[in-house]
XYZ file of C-alpha atoms in Angstrom:
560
model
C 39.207 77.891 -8.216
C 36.578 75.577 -10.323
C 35.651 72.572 -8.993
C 36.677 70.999 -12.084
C 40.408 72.292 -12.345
C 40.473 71.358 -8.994
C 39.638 67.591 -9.850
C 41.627 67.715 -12.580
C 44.758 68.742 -10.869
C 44.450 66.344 -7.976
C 47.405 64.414 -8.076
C 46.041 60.253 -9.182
C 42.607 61.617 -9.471
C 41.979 59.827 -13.041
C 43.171 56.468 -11.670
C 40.813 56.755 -8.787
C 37.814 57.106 -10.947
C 38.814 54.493 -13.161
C 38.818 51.637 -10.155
C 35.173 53.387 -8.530
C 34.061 52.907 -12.403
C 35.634 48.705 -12.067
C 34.171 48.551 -8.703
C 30.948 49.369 -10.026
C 30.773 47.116 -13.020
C 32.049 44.018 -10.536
C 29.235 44.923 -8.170
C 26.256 45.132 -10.999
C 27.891 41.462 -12.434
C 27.877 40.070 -8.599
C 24.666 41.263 -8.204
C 23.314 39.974 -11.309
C 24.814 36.289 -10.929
C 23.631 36.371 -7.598
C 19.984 37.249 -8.845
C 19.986 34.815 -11.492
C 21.007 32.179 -9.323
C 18.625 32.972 -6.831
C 16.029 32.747 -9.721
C 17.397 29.468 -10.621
C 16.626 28.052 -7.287
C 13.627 29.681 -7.001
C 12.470 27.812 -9.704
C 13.927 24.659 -9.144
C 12.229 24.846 -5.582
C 8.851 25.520 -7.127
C 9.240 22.724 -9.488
C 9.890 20.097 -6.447
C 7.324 21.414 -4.206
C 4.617 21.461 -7.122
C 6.016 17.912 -8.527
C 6.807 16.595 -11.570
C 4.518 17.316 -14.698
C 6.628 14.241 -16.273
C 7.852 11.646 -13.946
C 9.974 10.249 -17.094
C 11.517 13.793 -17.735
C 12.811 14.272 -14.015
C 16.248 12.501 -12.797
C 14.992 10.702 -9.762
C 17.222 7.943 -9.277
C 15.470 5.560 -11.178
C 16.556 2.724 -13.516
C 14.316 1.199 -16.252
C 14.389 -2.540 -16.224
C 15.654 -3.790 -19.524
C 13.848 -6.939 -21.093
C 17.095 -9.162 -20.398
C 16.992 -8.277 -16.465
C 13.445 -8.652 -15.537
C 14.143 -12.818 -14.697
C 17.234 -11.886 -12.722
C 15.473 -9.218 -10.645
C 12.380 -11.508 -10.327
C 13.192 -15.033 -10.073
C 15.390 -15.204 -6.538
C 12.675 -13.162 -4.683
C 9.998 -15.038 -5.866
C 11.312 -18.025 -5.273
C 12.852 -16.791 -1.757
C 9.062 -15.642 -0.805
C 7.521 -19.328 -2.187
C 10.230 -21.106 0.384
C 8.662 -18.700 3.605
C 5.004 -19.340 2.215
C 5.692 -23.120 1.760
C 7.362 -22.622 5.455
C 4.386 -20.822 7.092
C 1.766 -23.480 5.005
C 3.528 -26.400 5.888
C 4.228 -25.176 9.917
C 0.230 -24.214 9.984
C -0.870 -27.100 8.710
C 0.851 -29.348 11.253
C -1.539 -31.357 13.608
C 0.218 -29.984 16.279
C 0.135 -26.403 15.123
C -1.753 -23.519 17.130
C -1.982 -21.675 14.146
C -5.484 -23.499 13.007
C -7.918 -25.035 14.167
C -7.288 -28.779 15.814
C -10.747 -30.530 14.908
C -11.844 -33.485 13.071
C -13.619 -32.935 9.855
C -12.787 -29.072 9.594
C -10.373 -29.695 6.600
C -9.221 -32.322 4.605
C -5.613 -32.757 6.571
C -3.722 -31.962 9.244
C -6.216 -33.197 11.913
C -4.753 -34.694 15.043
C -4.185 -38.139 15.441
C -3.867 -37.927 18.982
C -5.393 -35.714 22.056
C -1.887 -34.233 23.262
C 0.016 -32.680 20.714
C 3.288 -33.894 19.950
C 6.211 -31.866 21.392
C 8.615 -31.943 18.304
C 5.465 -30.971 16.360
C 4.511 -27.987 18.224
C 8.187 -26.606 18.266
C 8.307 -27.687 14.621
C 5.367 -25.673 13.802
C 6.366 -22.721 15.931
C 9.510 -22.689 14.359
C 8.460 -22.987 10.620
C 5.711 -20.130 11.089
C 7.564 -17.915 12.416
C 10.754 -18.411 10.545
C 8.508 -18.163 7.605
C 7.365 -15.075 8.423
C 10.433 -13.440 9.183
C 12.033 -14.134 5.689
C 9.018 -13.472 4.030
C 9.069 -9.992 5.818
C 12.696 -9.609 4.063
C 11.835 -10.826 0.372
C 8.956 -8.283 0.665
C 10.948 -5.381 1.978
C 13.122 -6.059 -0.132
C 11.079 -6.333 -3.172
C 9.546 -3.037 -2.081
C 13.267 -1.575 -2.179
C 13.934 -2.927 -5.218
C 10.798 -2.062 -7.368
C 11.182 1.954 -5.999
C 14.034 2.450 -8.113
C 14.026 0.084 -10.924
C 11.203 0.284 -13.198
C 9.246 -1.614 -15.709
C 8.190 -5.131 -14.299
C 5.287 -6.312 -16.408
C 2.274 -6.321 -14.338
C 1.986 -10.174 -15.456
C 5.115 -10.694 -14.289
C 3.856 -9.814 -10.867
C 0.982 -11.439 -11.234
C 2.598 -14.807 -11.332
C 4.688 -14.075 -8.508
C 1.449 -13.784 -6.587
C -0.098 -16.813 -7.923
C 3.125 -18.709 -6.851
C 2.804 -17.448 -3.548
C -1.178 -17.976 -3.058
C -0.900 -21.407 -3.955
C 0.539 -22.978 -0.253
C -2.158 -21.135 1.493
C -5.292 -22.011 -0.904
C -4.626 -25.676 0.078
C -3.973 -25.505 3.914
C -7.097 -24.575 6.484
C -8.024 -21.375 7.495
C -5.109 -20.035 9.071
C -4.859 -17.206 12.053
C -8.669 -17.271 12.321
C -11.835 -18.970 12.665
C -13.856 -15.894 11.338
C -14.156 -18.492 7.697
C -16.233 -21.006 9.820
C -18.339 -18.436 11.073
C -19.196 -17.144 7.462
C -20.373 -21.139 6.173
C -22.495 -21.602 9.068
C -23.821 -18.029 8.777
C -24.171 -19.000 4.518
C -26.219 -22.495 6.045
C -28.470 -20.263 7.921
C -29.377 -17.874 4.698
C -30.259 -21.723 2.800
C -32.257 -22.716 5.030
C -34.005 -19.040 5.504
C -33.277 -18.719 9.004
C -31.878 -15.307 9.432
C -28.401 -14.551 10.373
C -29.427 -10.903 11.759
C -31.560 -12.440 14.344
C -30.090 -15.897 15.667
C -26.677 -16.833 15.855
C -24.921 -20.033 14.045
C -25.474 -22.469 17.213
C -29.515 -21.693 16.300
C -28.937 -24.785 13.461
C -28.153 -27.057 15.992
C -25.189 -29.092 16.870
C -23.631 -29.962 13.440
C -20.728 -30.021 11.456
C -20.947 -26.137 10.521
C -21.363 -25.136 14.340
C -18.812 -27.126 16.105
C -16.123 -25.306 14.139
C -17.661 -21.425 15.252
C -15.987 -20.001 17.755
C -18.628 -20.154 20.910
C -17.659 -16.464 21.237
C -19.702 -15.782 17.998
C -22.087 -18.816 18.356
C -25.026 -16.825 19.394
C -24.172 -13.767 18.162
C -25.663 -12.094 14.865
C -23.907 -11.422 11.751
C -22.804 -8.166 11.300
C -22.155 -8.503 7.657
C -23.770 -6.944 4.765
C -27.041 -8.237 3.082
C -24.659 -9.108 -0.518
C -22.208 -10.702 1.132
C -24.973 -12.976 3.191
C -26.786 -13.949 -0.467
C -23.220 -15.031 -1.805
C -22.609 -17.131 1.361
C -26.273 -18.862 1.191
C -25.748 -19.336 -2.543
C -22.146 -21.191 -1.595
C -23.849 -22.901 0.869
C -26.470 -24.264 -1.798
C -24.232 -25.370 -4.988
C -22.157 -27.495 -2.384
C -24.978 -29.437 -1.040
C -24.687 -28.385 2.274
C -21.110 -29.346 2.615
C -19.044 -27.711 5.062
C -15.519 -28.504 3.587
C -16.604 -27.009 -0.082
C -18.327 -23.798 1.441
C -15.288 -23.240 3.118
C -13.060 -23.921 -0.109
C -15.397 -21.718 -2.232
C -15.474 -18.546 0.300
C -11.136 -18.666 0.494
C -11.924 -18.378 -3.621
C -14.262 -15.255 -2.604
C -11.358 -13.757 -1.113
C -9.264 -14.555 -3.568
C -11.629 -12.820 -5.834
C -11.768 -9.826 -3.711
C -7.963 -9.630 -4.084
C -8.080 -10.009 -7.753
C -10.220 -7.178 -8.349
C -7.510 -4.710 -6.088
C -4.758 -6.816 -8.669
C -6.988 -5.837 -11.779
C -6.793 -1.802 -10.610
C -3.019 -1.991 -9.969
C -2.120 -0.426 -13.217
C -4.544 1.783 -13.555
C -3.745 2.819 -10.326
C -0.274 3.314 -10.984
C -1.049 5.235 -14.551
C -3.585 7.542 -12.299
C -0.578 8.418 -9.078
C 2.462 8.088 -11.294
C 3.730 4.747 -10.015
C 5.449 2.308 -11.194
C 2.612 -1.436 -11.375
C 5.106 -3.824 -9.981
C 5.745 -1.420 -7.012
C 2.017 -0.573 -6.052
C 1.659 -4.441 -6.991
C 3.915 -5.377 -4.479
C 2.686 -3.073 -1.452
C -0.661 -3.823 -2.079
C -1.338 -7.563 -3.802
C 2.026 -9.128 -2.127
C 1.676 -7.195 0.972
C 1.804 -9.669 4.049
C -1.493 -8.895 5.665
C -2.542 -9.665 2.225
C -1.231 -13.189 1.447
C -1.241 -14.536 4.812
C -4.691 -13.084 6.550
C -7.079 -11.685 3.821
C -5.963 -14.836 1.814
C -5.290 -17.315 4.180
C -8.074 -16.435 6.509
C -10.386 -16.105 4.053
C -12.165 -13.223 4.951
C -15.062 -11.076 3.549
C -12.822 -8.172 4.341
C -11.068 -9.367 0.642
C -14.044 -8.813 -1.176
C -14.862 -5.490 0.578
C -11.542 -4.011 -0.214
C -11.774 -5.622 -3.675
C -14.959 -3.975 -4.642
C -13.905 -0.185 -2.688
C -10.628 -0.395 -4.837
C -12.188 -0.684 -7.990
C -14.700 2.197 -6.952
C -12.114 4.384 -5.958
C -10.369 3.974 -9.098
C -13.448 4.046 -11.320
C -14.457 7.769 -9.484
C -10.580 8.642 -9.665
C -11.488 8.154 -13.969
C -14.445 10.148 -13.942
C -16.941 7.674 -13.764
C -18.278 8.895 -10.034
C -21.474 6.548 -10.950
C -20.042 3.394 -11.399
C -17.496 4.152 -8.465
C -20.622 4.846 -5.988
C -22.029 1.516 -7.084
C -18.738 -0.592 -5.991
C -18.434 1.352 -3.121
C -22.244 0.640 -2.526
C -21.841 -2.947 -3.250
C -19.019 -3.110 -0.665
C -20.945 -1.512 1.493
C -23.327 -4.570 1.096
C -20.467 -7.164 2.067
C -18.841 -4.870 5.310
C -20.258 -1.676 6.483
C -16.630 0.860 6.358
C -16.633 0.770 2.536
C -19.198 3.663 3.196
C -16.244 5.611 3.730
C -15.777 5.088 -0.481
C -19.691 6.631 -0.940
C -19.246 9.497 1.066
C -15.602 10.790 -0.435
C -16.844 10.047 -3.814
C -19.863 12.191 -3.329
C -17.514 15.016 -1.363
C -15.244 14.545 -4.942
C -17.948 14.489 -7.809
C -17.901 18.095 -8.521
C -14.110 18.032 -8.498
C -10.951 20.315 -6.352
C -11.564 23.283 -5.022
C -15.396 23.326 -4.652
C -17.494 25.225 -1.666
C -18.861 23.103 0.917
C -22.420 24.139 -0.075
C -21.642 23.191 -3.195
C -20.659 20.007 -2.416
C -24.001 19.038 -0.309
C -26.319 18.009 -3.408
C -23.430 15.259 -4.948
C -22.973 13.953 -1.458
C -26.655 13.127 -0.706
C -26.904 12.170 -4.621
C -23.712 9.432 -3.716
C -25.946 8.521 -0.563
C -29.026 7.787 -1.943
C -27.371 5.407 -4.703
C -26.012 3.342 -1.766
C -29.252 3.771 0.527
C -30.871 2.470 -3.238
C -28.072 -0.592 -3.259
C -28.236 -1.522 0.436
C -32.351 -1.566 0.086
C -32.145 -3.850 -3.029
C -30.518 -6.411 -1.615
C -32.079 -6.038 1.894
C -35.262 -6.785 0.031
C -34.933 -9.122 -2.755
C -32.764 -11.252 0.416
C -35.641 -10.613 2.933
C -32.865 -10.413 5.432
C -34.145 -6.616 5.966
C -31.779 -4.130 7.376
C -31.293 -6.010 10.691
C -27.693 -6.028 10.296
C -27.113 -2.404 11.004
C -28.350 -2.455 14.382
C -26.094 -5.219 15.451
C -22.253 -3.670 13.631
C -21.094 -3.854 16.930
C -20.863 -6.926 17.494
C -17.438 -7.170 17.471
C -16.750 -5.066 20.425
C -17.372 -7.641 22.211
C -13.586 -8.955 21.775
C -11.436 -7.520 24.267
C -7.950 -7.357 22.742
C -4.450 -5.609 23.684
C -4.020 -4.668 20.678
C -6.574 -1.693 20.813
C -5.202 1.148 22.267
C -8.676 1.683 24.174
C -8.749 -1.397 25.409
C -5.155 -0.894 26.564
C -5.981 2.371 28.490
C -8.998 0.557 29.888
C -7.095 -2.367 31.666
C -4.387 0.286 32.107
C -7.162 2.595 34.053
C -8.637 -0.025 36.057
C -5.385 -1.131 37.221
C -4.291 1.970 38.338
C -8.183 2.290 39.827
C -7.265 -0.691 41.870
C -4.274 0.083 43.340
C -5.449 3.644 44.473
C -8.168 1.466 46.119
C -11.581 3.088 43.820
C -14.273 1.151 42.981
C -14.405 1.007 39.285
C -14.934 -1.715 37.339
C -13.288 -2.528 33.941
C -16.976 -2.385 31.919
C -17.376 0.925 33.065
C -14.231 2.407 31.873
C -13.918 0.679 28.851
C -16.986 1.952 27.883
C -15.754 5.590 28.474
C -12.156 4.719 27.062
C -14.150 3.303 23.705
C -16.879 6.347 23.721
C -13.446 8.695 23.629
C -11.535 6.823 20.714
C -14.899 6.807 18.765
C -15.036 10.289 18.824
C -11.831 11.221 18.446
C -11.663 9.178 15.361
C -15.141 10.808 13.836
C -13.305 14.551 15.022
C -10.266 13.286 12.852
C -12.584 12.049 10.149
C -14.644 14.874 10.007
C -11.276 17.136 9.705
C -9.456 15.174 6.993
C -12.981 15.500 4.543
C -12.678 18.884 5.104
C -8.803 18.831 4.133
C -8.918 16.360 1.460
C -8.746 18.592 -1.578
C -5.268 19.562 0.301
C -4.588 16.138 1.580
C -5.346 14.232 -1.255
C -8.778 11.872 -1.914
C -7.289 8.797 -1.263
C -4.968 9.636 1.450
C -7.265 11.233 3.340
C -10.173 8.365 3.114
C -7.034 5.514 3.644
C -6.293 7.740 7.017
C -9.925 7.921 8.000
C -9.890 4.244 7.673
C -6.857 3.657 9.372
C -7.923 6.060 12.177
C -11.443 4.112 12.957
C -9.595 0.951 13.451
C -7.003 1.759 15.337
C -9.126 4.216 17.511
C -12.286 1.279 17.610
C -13.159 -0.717 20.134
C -10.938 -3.860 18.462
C -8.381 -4.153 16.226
C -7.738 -7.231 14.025
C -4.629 -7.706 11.341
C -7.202 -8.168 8.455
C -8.687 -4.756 9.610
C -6.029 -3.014 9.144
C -5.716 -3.638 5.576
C -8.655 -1.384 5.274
C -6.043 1.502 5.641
C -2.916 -0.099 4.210
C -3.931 -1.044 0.765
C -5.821 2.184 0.234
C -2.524 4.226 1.169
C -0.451 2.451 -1.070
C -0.765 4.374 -4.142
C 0.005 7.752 -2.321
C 2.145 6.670 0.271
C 5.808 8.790 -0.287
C 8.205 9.389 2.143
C 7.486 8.753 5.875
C 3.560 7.526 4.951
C 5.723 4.603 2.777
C 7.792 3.577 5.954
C 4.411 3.686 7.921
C 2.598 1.497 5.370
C 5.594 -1.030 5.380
C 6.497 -0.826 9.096
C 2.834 -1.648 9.890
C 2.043 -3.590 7.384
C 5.201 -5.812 8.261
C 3.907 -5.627 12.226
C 0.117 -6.345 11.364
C 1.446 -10.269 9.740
C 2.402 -10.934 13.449
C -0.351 -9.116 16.211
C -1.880 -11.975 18.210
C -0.246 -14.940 17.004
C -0.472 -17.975 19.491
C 2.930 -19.413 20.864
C 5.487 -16.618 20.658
C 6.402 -17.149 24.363
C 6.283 -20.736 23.966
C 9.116 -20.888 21.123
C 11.460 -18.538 23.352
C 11.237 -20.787 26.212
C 12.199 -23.578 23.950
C 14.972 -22.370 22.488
C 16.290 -21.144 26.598
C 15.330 -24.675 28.099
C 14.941 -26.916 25.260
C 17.014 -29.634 24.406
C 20.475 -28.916 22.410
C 19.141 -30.302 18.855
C 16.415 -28.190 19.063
C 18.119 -24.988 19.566
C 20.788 -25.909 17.015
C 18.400 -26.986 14.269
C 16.430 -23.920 15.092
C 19.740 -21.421 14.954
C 20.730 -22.597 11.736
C 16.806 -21.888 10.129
C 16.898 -18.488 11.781
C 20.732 -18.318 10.252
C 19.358 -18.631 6.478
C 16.424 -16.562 7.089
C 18.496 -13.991 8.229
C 21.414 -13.876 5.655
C 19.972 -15.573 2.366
C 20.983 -13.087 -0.588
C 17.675 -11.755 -1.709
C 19.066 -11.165 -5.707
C 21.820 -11.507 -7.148
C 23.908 -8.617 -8.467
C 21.711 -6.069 -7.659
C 23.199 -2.555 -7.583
C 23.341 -0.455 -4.269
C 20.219 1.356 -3.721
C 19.818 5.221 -5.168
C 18.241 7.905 -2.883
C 15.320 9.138 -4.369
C 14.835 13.026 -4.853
C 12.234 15.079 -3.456
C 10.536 14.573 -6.788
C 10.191 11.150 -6.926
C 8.279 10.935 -3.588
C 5.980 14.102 -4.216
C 2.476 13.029 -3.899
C -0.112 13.358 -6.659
C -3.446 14.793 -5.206
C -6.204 12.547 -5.418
C-alpha cells in the first residue's frame, strides 16, 4: 500500500496536520517575541552601562526648576544654614569658648575678661557650636538631596547663598585651628628676610606674632611652598607689620582659594554632566569648606583653589595652562603635585601605551620643576622646604589610622610584657601606611583611563591622607572636593558621609557638654533640649515633593 494512501486514509489525519502546522507558527511567533525582547533589553542594558549620550534626553527622575520656584526652593535653606553659621560664629566667638584661641590681642573680640572661664559661657558655647553644626549638617544634606533631582539653580543663585553663609565666619577669629597664626608669623619672617625653611617663628623673638603660634610649631620650619611664603611676606608688608590685618588678609587668601574652585563649578558641571547648583553645593557649601578651609583660614584653600582650576583647564584641552595651576599649587602645598603628574599621564589622551605616555609626563614635570625653581629663586628661600614636608608628623593624632594601630600595638606590647616602645612602632605602623598608599597610588594611575582622571587622582589624594602619618579635617578636603564632580552612587554617600564627619574630628569639649546635660542643672538641660528640638525637626523647605529614585543613568559616571 503507498505511503500516501495510507496517510490519506488514516482516520483525522488532515486535522492532525493542521494543529502540528498551528503549533509551528505559535512556536516561530514565541520565539520571535522572545528574541526581540531579549534584543530590547540587550540594548537598553548597553545604553545604561555605557551612559547617557544626552543627560536631557534620558528619564532620570529629574525635575527642571521653573523661574517661579527657584526662591521657594532656595530661600528656607539658606536662611536655615545662615541661623547654624550665625550659631557656630556666635558660640566660637564666646570668651569662654574652646573653639579659638583665649588670648589678648589675637582678634579684635571675644577676648576674656577674666582668667576662669565662665560656666554658663562655656556650656553656652558648647551648646551653640555644636547645635550649629548639627543643623547645618541637615540644611546641607538636604540641599544635596534636593539639588540631585531638581535642576536649574542659577549658579549666582548659589553663589549668594555662599556669600550669606561666609559672612559669620569672615568676622569671628580663626576657628578650630591655630595653623592661621602660624602662617603671619611665618609671612613676618619672609619681611624681615629671615627664612622660614631654616628657623622657626619663636626665632623673631617674643612678640605679638609668636605668642599666638602654637609652641608645637614654634621652632619648627615651614613646610609650605616658596609662592605661598612670598604672598604671606607681601601680607605681612602692606599691613605694616600688623598682626590683626595679616591675619584678616590671609582668611581673604582662603577665601580666594575657594573662589577660584566656585569660578570652575560650571564648567565643571558642563564637562561631568552635572547639574552647577549640585556640584556647587558638595563642593563650595560643603562643611569642611565653610567652617575649616574658611574659617581656619588655611593655605590648603588656595592649594585646592589653584589644582581645581588646573584640573579643569587640562579636562578643556589646555594641558599647559592646567600644569601651570597645578605647578603654582604645588608652590603653596606640596600634594597638588598629584595635579602635574595625572595631567602629564592624560596629555596624549584615553587609551595610550605606557611608553607612550613617558615623554608628556616628564614634559608636565619639568614645567613644575621650572615653576617651583622660579619662585625658589627670585624668593631666595631656595628649595629648603622640601626637605622638611614632614614636619607635620610630628602630631600624634587618633584620628590616623596608623597612629591608631601604633598606640593599639604598644598596648597590646605592654600587656604581653615586650619591650617596645611607641616611637618604634609608630615608625613601622607609618613606614606601612606610606607604602601602602604609594602601592594604591601607583595602581589607580595605571587604572585611570578605566577609573576615570579625576576619580582616580581625588582617591590617590584621599588615600595619602588617610594612610599618612596625620590626618587633619582641612586635609581631607584634598580628596572631597576633587570627588565631587564624579562622585555617583556609593562614592556620593562616601563624599557626604565623610564630608559631614570631617566638620566634627577633634573638636574640644564633646565630653564636657554630655556631662552637662547628665549632671547639670535643670535650666540647662531644658534650654539645651529645646535647641537640639528645633535643630532636629525644623522643616528644611516648604512644599517640596517626595524625593524620586534616580536611575542607573543618572548616576553613571563620565570618564575623566
Amino acid at each position: 500500500m503507498a505511503p500516501e494512501h495510507t496517510a490519506a486514509g488514516a482516520p483525522g489525519s488532515g486535522t492532525a496536520t493542521v494543529d502540528r502546522d498551528a503549533d509551528r507558527t505559535a512556536g516561530t511567533r514565541l520565539l520571535a517575541t522572545a528574541a526581540r525582547s531579549a534584543a530590547v533589553r540587550a540594548v537598553r542594558l548597553r545604553d545604561r552601562l555605557a551612559g547617557p549620550t544626552d543627560p536631557a534626553d534620558v528619564d532620570t527622575g529629574i525635575e527642571p526648576v521653573a523661574a517661579d520656584e527657584v526662591r521657594g526652593l532656595v530661600l528656607r535653606p539658606a536662611l536655615l544654614g545662615f541661623v547654624a553659621v550665625l550659631a557656630v560664629a556666635v558660640g566660637g566667638s564666646l570668651p569662654s569658648s574652646p573653639f579659638k584661641l583665649d588670648m589678648p590681642g589675637v582678634w579684635f573680640f571675644g577676648e576674656p575678661s577674666t582668667p576662669t572661664p565662665s560656666r554658663w559661657g562655656l556650656y553656652f558655647s558648647l551648646t551653640a557650636v555644636y547645635g550649629g553644626l548639627l543643623l547645618f549638617m541637615r540644611v546641607w544634606w538636604g540641599m544635596s538631596r534636593l539639588y540631585r533631582r531638581r535642576h536649574g539653580i542659577p549658579t549666582r543663585v548659589m553663589a549668594g547663598v555662599f556669600a550669606l553663609w561666609s559672612l559669620p565666619i569672615l568676622v569671628i577669629a580663626p576657628l578650630f585651628s591655630r595653623d592661621a597664626y602660624s602662617y603671619a608669623a611665618q609671612g613676618e619672617m619672609v619681611s624681615r628676610h629671615m627664612n622660614p625653611y631654616l628657623y622657626g617663628p619663636f626665632e623673631l623673638g617674643n612678640n605679638t606674632y609668636t605668642a599666638p603660634v602654637d609652641p608645637l610649631w614654634g621652632n619648627s620650619p615651614a613646610p609650605y611652598g616658596p609662592f605661598f611664603l612670598q604672598l604671606d611676606g607681601f601680607i605681612a608688608r602692606i599691613t605694616f607689620h600688623n598682626e590683626l590685618a595679616t591675619i584678616v588678609l590671609l582668611r581673604l587668601l582662603a577665601l580666594v582659594g575657594v573662589a577660584l574652585i566656585a569660578w570652575c563649578v560650571p564648567r565643571l558641571a558642563r564637562l561631568y554632566h552635572r547639574d552647577s547648583a549640585e556640584l556647587f553645593t558638595l563642593m563650595v557649601l560643603n562643611p569642611v569648606t565653610i567652617f575649616h578651609l574658611i574659617g581656619g583660614g588655611h593655605n590648603d584653600a588656595l592649594m585646592l583653589g589653584l589644582l581645581v582650576a588646573g584640573v579643569t583647564a587640562a579636562k578643556e584641552r589646555h594641558p599647559i595652562v592646567g600644569v601651570l595651576l597645578c605647578s603654582l599649587a604645588t608652590a603653596v602645598k606640596a600634594p597638588a603635585a598629584f595635579g602635574v603628574l595625572y595631567i602629564g599621564w592624560t596629555w596624549l589622551g584615553p587609551g595610550v601605551p605606557v611608553r607612550d605616555r613617558i615623554r608628556p609626563v616628564v614634559t608636565s614635570g619639568l614645567i613644575g620643576v621650572g615653576v617651583l625653581g622660579a619662585f625658589s629663586f627670585v624668593s631666595g628661600l631656595g628649595w629648603g622646604w622640601v626637605s622638611v614636608l614632614g614636619t607635620p608628623g610630628v602630631v600624634r593624632s587618633w584620628t590616623a589610622p596608623t597612629t591608631t594601630a601604633a598606640f593599639v600595638a604598644t598596648g597590646i606590647a605592654h600587656v604581653a610584657h615586650l619591650g617596645i616602645g611607641l616611637g618604634g612602632i609608630l615608625s613601622v605602623t607609618r613606614f606601612l601606611g606610606m607604602v601602602a598608599a604609594l602601592v594604591a597610588g601607583v595602581w589607580l594611575l595605571l587604572n585611570s583611563d578605566r577609573i576615570g582622571t579625576l576619580k582616580a587622582l581625588g582617591l590617590t589624594l584621599l588615600l595619602f591622607v588617610l594612610l599618612g602619618p596625620v590626618v587633619q579635617p582641612w586635609y581631607l578636603s584634598w580628596g572631597l572636593i576633587l570627588l565631587a564632580p564624579v562622585a555617583f552612587g556609593p562614592l556620593r554617600s562616601l563624599v557626604i558621609g565623610l564630608s559631614m564627619v570631617t566638620a566634627f574630628i577633634e573638636l574640644p569639649g564633646g565630653a564636657q557638654l554630655v556631662s552637662s546635660l547628665l549632671h547639670g542643672d535643670p535650666l540647662q538641660i531644658v534650654l539645651t533640649l529645646l535647641w537640639i528640638l528645633f535643630v532636629l525637626t525644623v522643616p528644611l523647605s516648604a512644599g517640596t515633593r517626595p524625593a524620586l529614585p534616580p536611575s542607573g543613568a543618572a548616576r553613571s559616571v563620565v570618564a575623566a
